[in-house]
Amino acid sequence: MKDTTRRLWELQDRHRDDRRRLFSAVRTATGGERALYPGSFVDVAASMAFPWVTYVDVDRRAPSFFADEDGVREIVGVGEHEWEFIHADYTNPLPLADGSFDVLVSLYAGFVSDHCTRYLGVGGHLLVNPSHGDAALASVDERYRLAGVVLSRSGDYRVRTDDLDGYLVPKDGSAPDRAAILERGRGIAYTKPAFAYLFERVG
């Protein structure tokens, strides 16, 4: 493994194995095989759970990281894991077929769902955290329905799929508005928060 690869991974994996546990819980809950991860930086922990992952990022350090294939495979570990990296801005069209992924990942990367839902197949799932407002945006998107919440406790994650009615209720009692969410660019405070949310694409 190249030194630069190791340093970038150590920067990403500051909470050791945290993302691996997250993605493993989501894979178990969704059964997804192919994941699209826009704004990934070098978070290859997704490949520890999903057999195929397409990573997308504009960071100038990311191409050299992914080019160290032996180093990335050392991080990911043994198994049938495949991936590709696209050095691009996900807000622009990507060289990917519409509806070709089972899971779309949106973690701390802006309005991923607004630009990349087209690549997620109907019946697939959006994993999204409240940061930057993308969870709020998905909650008012008719193409999605809330299918589960990701709960975190002492570094472990579990996906809950029942009793979801109390989630995504704004504390201030207001009705979320798409235009306001996009303009604000940040999450909404909810009465019953979760670490992240799973939305199923229904249309």
PDB file of C-alpha atoms in Angstrom:
ATOM      1  CA  MET A   1       0.000   0.000   0.000  1.00  0.00           C
ATOM      2  CA  LYS A   2       1.329   3.414  -0.914  1.00  0.00           C
ATOM      3  CA  ASP A   3       1.967   5.851   1.926  1.00  0.00           C
ATOM      4  CA  THR A   4      -0.452   8.388   0.458  1.00  0.00           C
ATOM      5  CA  THR A   5      -3.163   5.720   0.268  1.00  0.00           C
ATOM      6  CA  ARG A   6      -2.594   4.787   3.900  1.00  0.00           C
ATOM      7  CA  ARG A   7      -2.678   8.392   5.070  1.00  0.00           C
ATOM      8  CA  LEU A   8      -5.897   9.171   3.221  1.00  0.00           C
ATOM      9  CA  TRP A   9      -7.572   6.060   4.599  1.00  0.00           C
ATOM     10  CA  GLU A  10      -6.471   6.893   8.132  1.00  0.00           C
ATOM     11  CA  LEU A  11      -7.970  10.354   7.638  1.00  0.00           C
ATOM     12  CA  GLN A  12     -11.241   8.795   6.487  1.00  0.00           C
ATOM     13  CA  ASP A  13     -11.325   5.951   9.042  1.00  0.00           C
ATOM     14  CA  ARG A  14     -10.792   8.056  12.161  1.00  0.00           C
ATOM     15  CA  HIS A  15     -13.602   6.212  13.961  1.00  0.00           C
ATOM     16  CA  ARG A  16     -12.196   2.801  13.249  1.00  0.00           C
ATOM     17  CA  ASP A  17     -14.553   0.448  11.392  1.00  0.00           C
ATOM     18  CA  ASP A  18     -17.507   2.760  12.032  1.00  0.00           C
ATOM     19  CA  ARG A  19     -18.522   3.004   8.374  1.00  0.00           C
ATOM     20  CA  ARG A  20     -18.046  -0.728   7.832  1.00  0.00           C
ATOM     21  CA  ARG A  21     -20.598  -1.425  10.577  1.00  0.00           C
ATOM     22  CA  LEU A  22     -22.972   1.125   9.065  1.00  0.00           C
ATOM     23  CA  PHE A  23     -22.803  -0.280   5.542  1.00  0.00           C
ATOM     24  CA  SER A  24     -23.056  -3.851   6.775  1.00  0.00           C
ATOM     25  CA  ALA A  25     -26.304  -3.041   8.593  1.00  0.00           C
ATOM     26  CA  VAL A  26     -27.701  -1.362   5.492  1.00  0.00           C
ATOM     27  CA  ARG A  27     -26.686  -4.238   3.223  1.00  0.00           C
ATOM     28  CA  THR A  28     -28.415  -6.710   5.551  1.00  0.00           C
ATOM     29  CA  ALA A  29     -31.577  -4.591   5.602  1.00  0.00           C
ATOM     30  CA  THR A  30     -31.765  -3.915   1.862  1.00  0.00           C
ATOM     31  CA  GLY A  31     -30.091  -6.916   0.264  1.00  0.00           C
ATOM     32  CA  GLY A  32     -28.653  -4.506  -2.301  1.00  0.00           C
ATOM     33  CA  GLU A  33     -25.812  -5.670  -4.548  1.00  0.00           C
ATOM     34  CA  ARG A  34     -24.829  -2.543  -6.477  1.00  0.00           C
ATOM     35  CA  ALA A  35     -24.261   0.740  -4.639  1.00  0.00           C
ATOM     36  CA  LEU A  36     -23.622   4.229  -5.987  1.00  0.00           C
ATOM     37  CA  TYR A  37     -21.748   6.534  -3.616  1.00  0.00           C
ATOM     38  CA  PRO A  38     -21.535  10.155  -4.845  1.00  0.00           C
ATOM     39  CA  GLY A  39     -19.345  12.423  -2.746  1.00  0.00           C
ATOM     40  CA  SER A  40     -17.543   9.414  -1.324  1.00  0.00           C
ATOM     41  CA  PHE A  41     -14.036  10.887  -1.004  1.00  0.00           C
ATOM     42  CA  VAL A  42     -12.099   7.663  -0.159  1.00  0.00           C
ATOM     43  CA  ASP A  43     -14.722   5.941   1.983  1.00  0.00           C
ATOM     44  CA  VAL A  44     -14.179   2.436   0.576  1.00  0.00           C
ATOM     45  CA  ALA A  45     -15.854   0.888   3.626  1.00  0.00           C
ATOM     46  CA  ALA A  46     -18.894   0.570   1.371  1.00  0.00           C
ATOM     47  CA  SER A  47     -16.995  -2.149  -0.501  1.00  0.00           C
ATOM     48  CA  MET A  48     -16.684  -4.121   2.712  1.00  0.00           C
ATOM     49  CA  ALA A  49     -20.452  -4.659   2.540  1.00  0.00           C
ATOM     50  CA  PHE A  50     -21.583  -4.336  -1.078  1.00  0.00           C
ATOM     51  CA  PRO A  51     -20.248  -6.562  -3.894  1.00  0.00           C
ATOM     52  CA  TRP A  52     -20.108  -3.678  -6.376  1.00  0.00           C
ATOM     53  CA  VAL A  53     -19.672   0.024  -5.575  1.00  0.00           C
ATOM     54  CA  THR A  54     -19.293   2.990  -7.889  1.00  0.00           C
ATOM     55  CA  TYR A  55     -17.584   5.889  -6.128  1.00  0.00           C
ATOM     56  CA  VAL A  56     -17.868   9.462  -7.395  1.00  0.00           C
ATOM     57  CA  ASP A  57     -15.911  12.442  -6.114  1.00  0.00           C
ATOM     58  CA  VAL A  58     -14.233  15.643  -7.312  1.00  0.00           C
ATOM     59  CA  ASP A  59     -11.447  15.730  -4.712  1.00  0.00           C
ATOM     60  CA  ARG A  60      -8.071  15.904  -6.467  1.00  0.00           C
ATOM     61  CA  ARG A  61      -6.580  13.306  -4.090  1.00  0.00           C
ATOM     62  CA  ALA A  62      -9.168  10.633  -4.806  1.00  0.00           C
ATOM     63  CA  PRO A  63      -7.962   9.465  -8.263  1.00  0.00           C
ATOM     64  CA  SER A  64      -4.493   8.509  -6.999  1.00  0.00           C
ATOM     65  CA  PHE A  65      -6.037   6.744  -4.014  1.00  0.00           C
ATOM     66  CA  PHE A  66      -8.271   4.554  -6.179  1.00  0.00           C
ATOM     67  CA  ALA A  67      -5.457   4.020  -8.693  1.00  0.00           C
ATOM     68  CA  ASP A  68      -3.594   2.135  -5.947  1.00  0.00           C
ATOM     69  CA  GLU A  69      -5.745  -0.936  -6.547  1.00  0.00           C
ATOM     70  CA  ASP A  70      -3.602  -3.247  -4.420  1.00  0.00           C
ATOM     71  CA  GLY A  71      -3.725  -0.761  -1.565  1.00  0.00           C
ATOM     72  CA  VAL A  72      -7.490  -0.372  -1.771  1.00  0.00           C
ATOM     73  CA  ARG A  73      -7.932  -4.144  -1.873  1.00  0.00           C
ATOM     74  CA  GLU A  74      -5.751  -4.419   1.233  1.00  0.00           C
ATOM     75  CA  ILE A  75      -8.103  -2.003   2.993  1.00  0.00           C
ATOM     76  CA  VAL A  76     -11.295  -3.664   1.778  1.00  0.00           C
ATOM     77  CA  GLY A  77     -10.082  -7.189   2.546  1.00  0.00           C
ATOM     78  CA  VAL A  78     -10.608 -10.542   0.930  1.00  0.00           C
ATOM     79  CA  GLY A  79     -13.776 -11.442  -0.906  1.00  0.00           C
ATOM     80  CA  GLU A  80     -15.581 -10.817  -4.156  1.00  0.00           C
ATOM     81  CA  HIS A  81     -15.564  -7.035  -4.022  1.00  0.00           C
ATOM     82  CA  GLU A  82     -15.437  -4.915  -7.160  1.00  0.00           C
ATOM     83  CA  TRP A  83     -15.531  -1.171  -7.549  1.00  0.00           C
ATOM     84  CA  GLU A  84     -14.962   1.683  -9.914  1.00  0.00           C
ATOM     85  CA  PHE A  85     -14.150   5.329  -9.337  1.00  0.00           C
ATOM     86  CA  ILE A  86     -15.434   8.246 -11.372  1.00  0.00           C
ATOM     87  CA  HIS A  87     -13.592  11.539 -10.906  1.00  0.00           C
ATOM     88  CA  ALA A  88     -16.499  13.887 -11.492  1.00  0.00           C
ATOM     89  CA  ASP A  89     -19.012  16.284 -10.004  1.00  0.00           C
ATOM     90  CA  TYR A  90     -22.140  14.232  -9.319  1.00  0.00           C
ATOM     91  CA  THR A  91     -24.332  17.275 -10.001  1.00  0.00           C
ATOM     92  CA  ASN A  92     -23.497  16.791 -13.675  1.00  0.00           C
ATOM     93  CA  PRO A  93     -24.681  13.774 -15.714  1.00  0.00           C
ATOM     94  CA  LEU A  94     -22.618  10.658 -15.010  1.00  0.00           C
ATOM     95  CA  PRO A  95     -21.703   7.886 -17.489  1.00  0.00           C
ATOM     96  CA  LEU A  96     -24.088   5.481 -15.780  1.00  0.00           C
ATOM     97  CA  ALA A  97     -27.299   3.815 -16.900  1.00  0.00           C
ATOM     98  CA  ASP A  98     -30.530   5.003 -15.338  1.00  0.00           C
ATOM     99  CA  GLY A  99     -31.969   2.616 -12.760  1.00  0.00           C
ATOM    100  CA  SER A 100     -28.817   0.508 -12.594  1.00  0.00           C
ATOM    101  CA  PHE A 101     -28.176   0.609  -8.829  1.00  0.00           C
ATOM    102  CA  ASP A 102     -29.836  -0.973  -5.802  1.00  0.00           C
ATOM    103  CA  VAL A 103     -28.541   1.506  -3.203  1.00  0.00           C
ATOM    104  CA  LEU A 104     -27.774   5.220  -3.446  1.00  0.00           C
ATOM    105  CA  VAL A 105     -25.588   6.624  -0.661  1.00  0.00           C
ATOM    106  CA  SER A 106     -25.892  10.241   0.484  1.00  0.00           C
ATOM    107  CA  LEU A 107     -23.674  10.984   3.483  1.00  0.00           C
ATOM    108  CA  TYR A 108     -22.492  14.543   4.186  1.00  0.00           C
ATOM    109  CA  ALA A 109     -22.349  15.277   0.445  1.00  0.00           C
ATOM    110  CA  GLY A 110     -25.174  17.682  -0.324  1.00  0.00           C
ATOM    111  CA  PHE A 111     -28.303  17.028  -2.358  1.00  0.00           C
ATOM    112  CA  VAL A 112     -27.277  13.700  -3.824  1.00  0.00           C
ATOM    113  CA  SER A 113     -30.882  12.541  -4.220  1.00  0.00           C
ATOM    114  CA  ASP A 114     -31.756  15.585  -6.318  1.00  0.00           C
ATOM    115  CA  HIS A 115     -29.149  14.735  -8.936  1.00  0.00           C
ATOM    116  CA  CYS A 116     -28.683  10.957  -8.709  1.00  0.00           C
ATOM    117  CA  THR A 117     -32.071   9.354  -8.084  1.00  0.00           C
ATOM    118  CA  ARG A 118     -32.220   8.640 -11.809  1.00  0.00           C
ATOM    119  CA  TYR A 119     -29.510   5.989 -11.346  1.00  0.00           C
ATOM    120  CA  LEU A 120     -31.418   4.185  -8.576  1.00  0.00           C
ATOM    121  CA  GLY A 121     -33.827   1.485  -9.671  1.00  0.00           C
ATOM    122  CA  VAL A 122     -37.442   1.409  -8.507  1.00  0.00           C
ATOM    123  CA  GLY A 123     -37.472  -0.736  -5.378  1.00  0.00           C
ATOM    124  CA  GLY A 124     -33.930   0.363  -4.552  1.00  0.00           C
ATOM    125  CA  HIS A 125     -32.998   2.304  -1.431  1.00  0.00           C
ATOM    126  CA  LEU A 126     -31.531   5.701  -0.642  1.00  0.00           C
ATOM    127  CA  LEU A 127     -29.321   5.776   2.457  1.00  0.00           C
ATOM    128  CA  VAL A 128     -29.220   9.384   3.599  1.00  0.00           C
ATOM    129  CA  ASN A 129     -28.265  11.204   6.770  1.00  0.00           C
ATOM    130  CA  PRO A 130     -29.795  14.511   7.922  1.00  0.00           C
ATOM    131  CA  SER A 131     -26.709  16.597   7.082  1.00  0.00           C
ATOM    132  CA  HIS A 132     -27.076  19.234   4.356  1.00  0.00           C
ATOM    133  CA  GLY A 133     -30.823  18.661   4.088  1.00  0.00           C
ATOM    134  CA  ASP A 134     -30.895  15.687   1.714  1.00  0.00           C
ATOM    135  CA  ALA A 135     -32.991  13.543   4.072  1.00  0.00           C
ATOM    136  CA  ALA A 136     -35.508  16.378   4.297  1.00  0.00           C
ATOM    137  CA  LEU A 137     -35.516  16.673   0.508  1.00  0.00           C
ATOM    138  CA  ALA A 138     -36.183  12.950   0.095  1.00  0.00           C
ATOM    139  CA  SER A 139     -39.036  13.174   2.596  1.00  0.00           C
ATOM    140  CA  VAL A 140     -40.961  15.505   0.252  1.00  0.00           C
ATOM    141  CA  ASP A 141     -39.998  13.674  -2.949  1.00  0.00           C
ATOM    142  CA  GLU A 142     -42.930  11.657  -4.337  1.00  0.00           C
ATOM    143  CA  ARG A 143     -40.479   9.132  -5.773  1.00  0.00           C
ATOM    144  CA  TYR A 144     -39.604   7.987  -2.260  1.00  0.00           C
ATOM    145  CA  ARG A 145     -41.240   6.524   0.821  1.00  0.00           C
ATOM    146  CA  LEU A 146     -39.604   6.121   4.210  1.00  0.00           C
ATOM    147  CA  ALA A 147     -38.745   2.440   4.591  1.00  0.00           C
ATOM    148  CA  GLY A 148     -36.502   2.444   7.654  1.00  0.00           C
ATOM    149  CA  VAL A 149     -34.338   4.392  10.041  1.00  0.00           C
ATOM    150  CA  VAL A 150     -30.731   3.698  10.949  1.00  0.00           C
ATOM    151  CA  LEU A 151     -30.171   3.906  14.693  1.00  0.00           C
ATOM    152  CA  SER A 152     -26.737   4.170  16.268  1.00  0.00           C
ATOM    153  CA  ARG A 153     -25.772   3.156  19.766  1.00  0.00           C
ATOM    154  CA  SER A 154     -22.251   2.763  21.145  1.00  0.00           C
ATOM    155  CA  GLY A 155     -20.809   2.459  17.660  1.00  0.00           C
ATOM    156  CA  ASP A 156     -23.236  -0.215  16.491  1.00  0.00           C
ATOM    157  CA  TYR A 157     -25.966   0.275  13.925  1.00  0.00           C
ATOM    158  CA  ARG A 158     -29.349  -1.307  13.389  1.00  0.00           C
ATOM    159  CA  VAL A 159     -32.081  -0.629  10.881  1.00  0.00           C
ATOM    160  CA  ARG A 160     -35.614  -0.275  12.162  1.00  0.00           C
ATOM    161  CA  THR A 161     -38.470  -0.742   9.700  1.00  0.00           C
ATOM    162  CA  ASP A 162     -41.492  -0.593  12.012  1.00  0.00           C
ATOM    163  CA  ASP A 163     -43.164   2.251  13.931  1.00  0.00           C
ATOM    164  CA  LEU A 164     -41.810   4.891  11.551  1.00  0.00           C
ATOM    165  CA  ASP A 165     -44.673   7.386  11.881  1.00  0.00           C
ATOM    166  CA  GLY A 166     -42.883   9.424  14.550  1.00  0.00           C
ATOM    167  CA  TYR A 167     -39.860  10.133  12.359  1.00  0.00           C
ATOM    168  CA  LEU A 168     -39.289  13.090  10.013  1.00  0.00           C
ATOM    169  CA  VAL A 169     -41.600  15.329  12.035  1.00  0.00           C
ATOM    170  CA  PRO A 170     -40.110  18.871  12.225  1.00  0.00           C
ATOM    171  CA  LYS A 171     -39.741  20.248  15.731  1.00  0.00           C
ATOM    172  CA  ASP A 172     -41.128  23.630  14.701  1.00  0.00           C
ATOM    173  CA  GLY A 173     -44.299  22.056  13.334  1.00  0.00           C
ATOM    174  CA  SER A 174     -43.799  23.460   9.847  1.00  0.00           C
ATOM    175  CA  ALA A 175     -44.423  21.501   6.668  1.00  0.00           C
ATOM    176  CA  PRO A 176     -41.134  20.878   4.815  1.00  0.00           C
ATOM    177  CA  ASP A 177     -40.934  22.733   1.524  1.00  0.00           C
ATOM    178  CA  ARG A 178     -38.664  21.648  -1.332  1.00  0.00           C
ATOM    179  CA  ALA A 179     -37.630  25.158  -2.377  1.00  0.00           C
ATOM    180  CA  ALA A 180     -36.879  26.181   1.212  1.00  0.00           C
ATOM    181  CA  ILE A 181     -34.836  23.025   1.840  1.00  0.00           C
ATOM    182  CA  LEU A 182     -32.723  23.628  -1.272  1.00  0.00           C
ATOM    183  CA  GLU A 183     -32.200  27.279  -0.377  1.00  0.00           C
ATOM    184  CA  ARG A 184     -31.308  26.542   3.251  1.00  0.00           C
ATOM    185  CA  GLY A 185     -28.879  23.725   2.413  1.00  0.00           C
ATOM    186  CA  ARG A 186     -28.957  22.186   5.860  1.00  0.00           C
ATOM    187  CA  GLY A 187     -30.893  19.573   7.777  1.00  0.00           C
ATOM    188  CA  ILE A 188     -34.175  19.964   9.629  1.00  0.00           C
ATOM    189  CA  ALA A 189     -34.425  19.445  13.383  1.00  0.00           C
ATOM    190  CA  TYR A 190     -36.832  16.554  13.981  1.00  0.00           C
ATOM    191  CA  THR A 191     -38.757  15.622  17.107  1.00  0.00           C
ATOM    192  CA  LYS A 192     -37.473  12.045  16.847  1.00  0.00           C
ATOM    193  CA  PRO A 193     -34.085  12.018  15.108  1.00  0.00           C
ATOM    194  CA  ALA A 194     -32.227   9.079  13.628  1.00  0.00           C
ATOM    195  CA  PHE A 195     -28.610   8.717  12.545  1.00  0.00           C
ATOM    196  CA  ALA A 196     -29.760   8.128   8.965  1.00  0.00           C
ATOM    197  CA  TYR A 197     -32.811   7.157   6.952  1.00  0.00           C
ATOM    198  CA  LEU A 198     -33.620   4.535   4.331  1.00  0.00           C
ATOM    199  CA  PHE A 199     -36.028   5.588   1.611  1.00  0.00           C
ATOM    200  CA  GLU A 200     -37.345   3.163  -0.966  1.00  0.00           C
ATOM    201  CA  ARG A 201     -37.718   4.450  -4.493  1.00  0.00           C
ATOM    202  CA  VAL A 202     -41.320   3.875  -5.515  1.00  0.00           C
ATOM    203  CA  GLY A 203     -41.502   5.942  -8.690  1.00  0.00           C
TER     204      GLY A 203
END
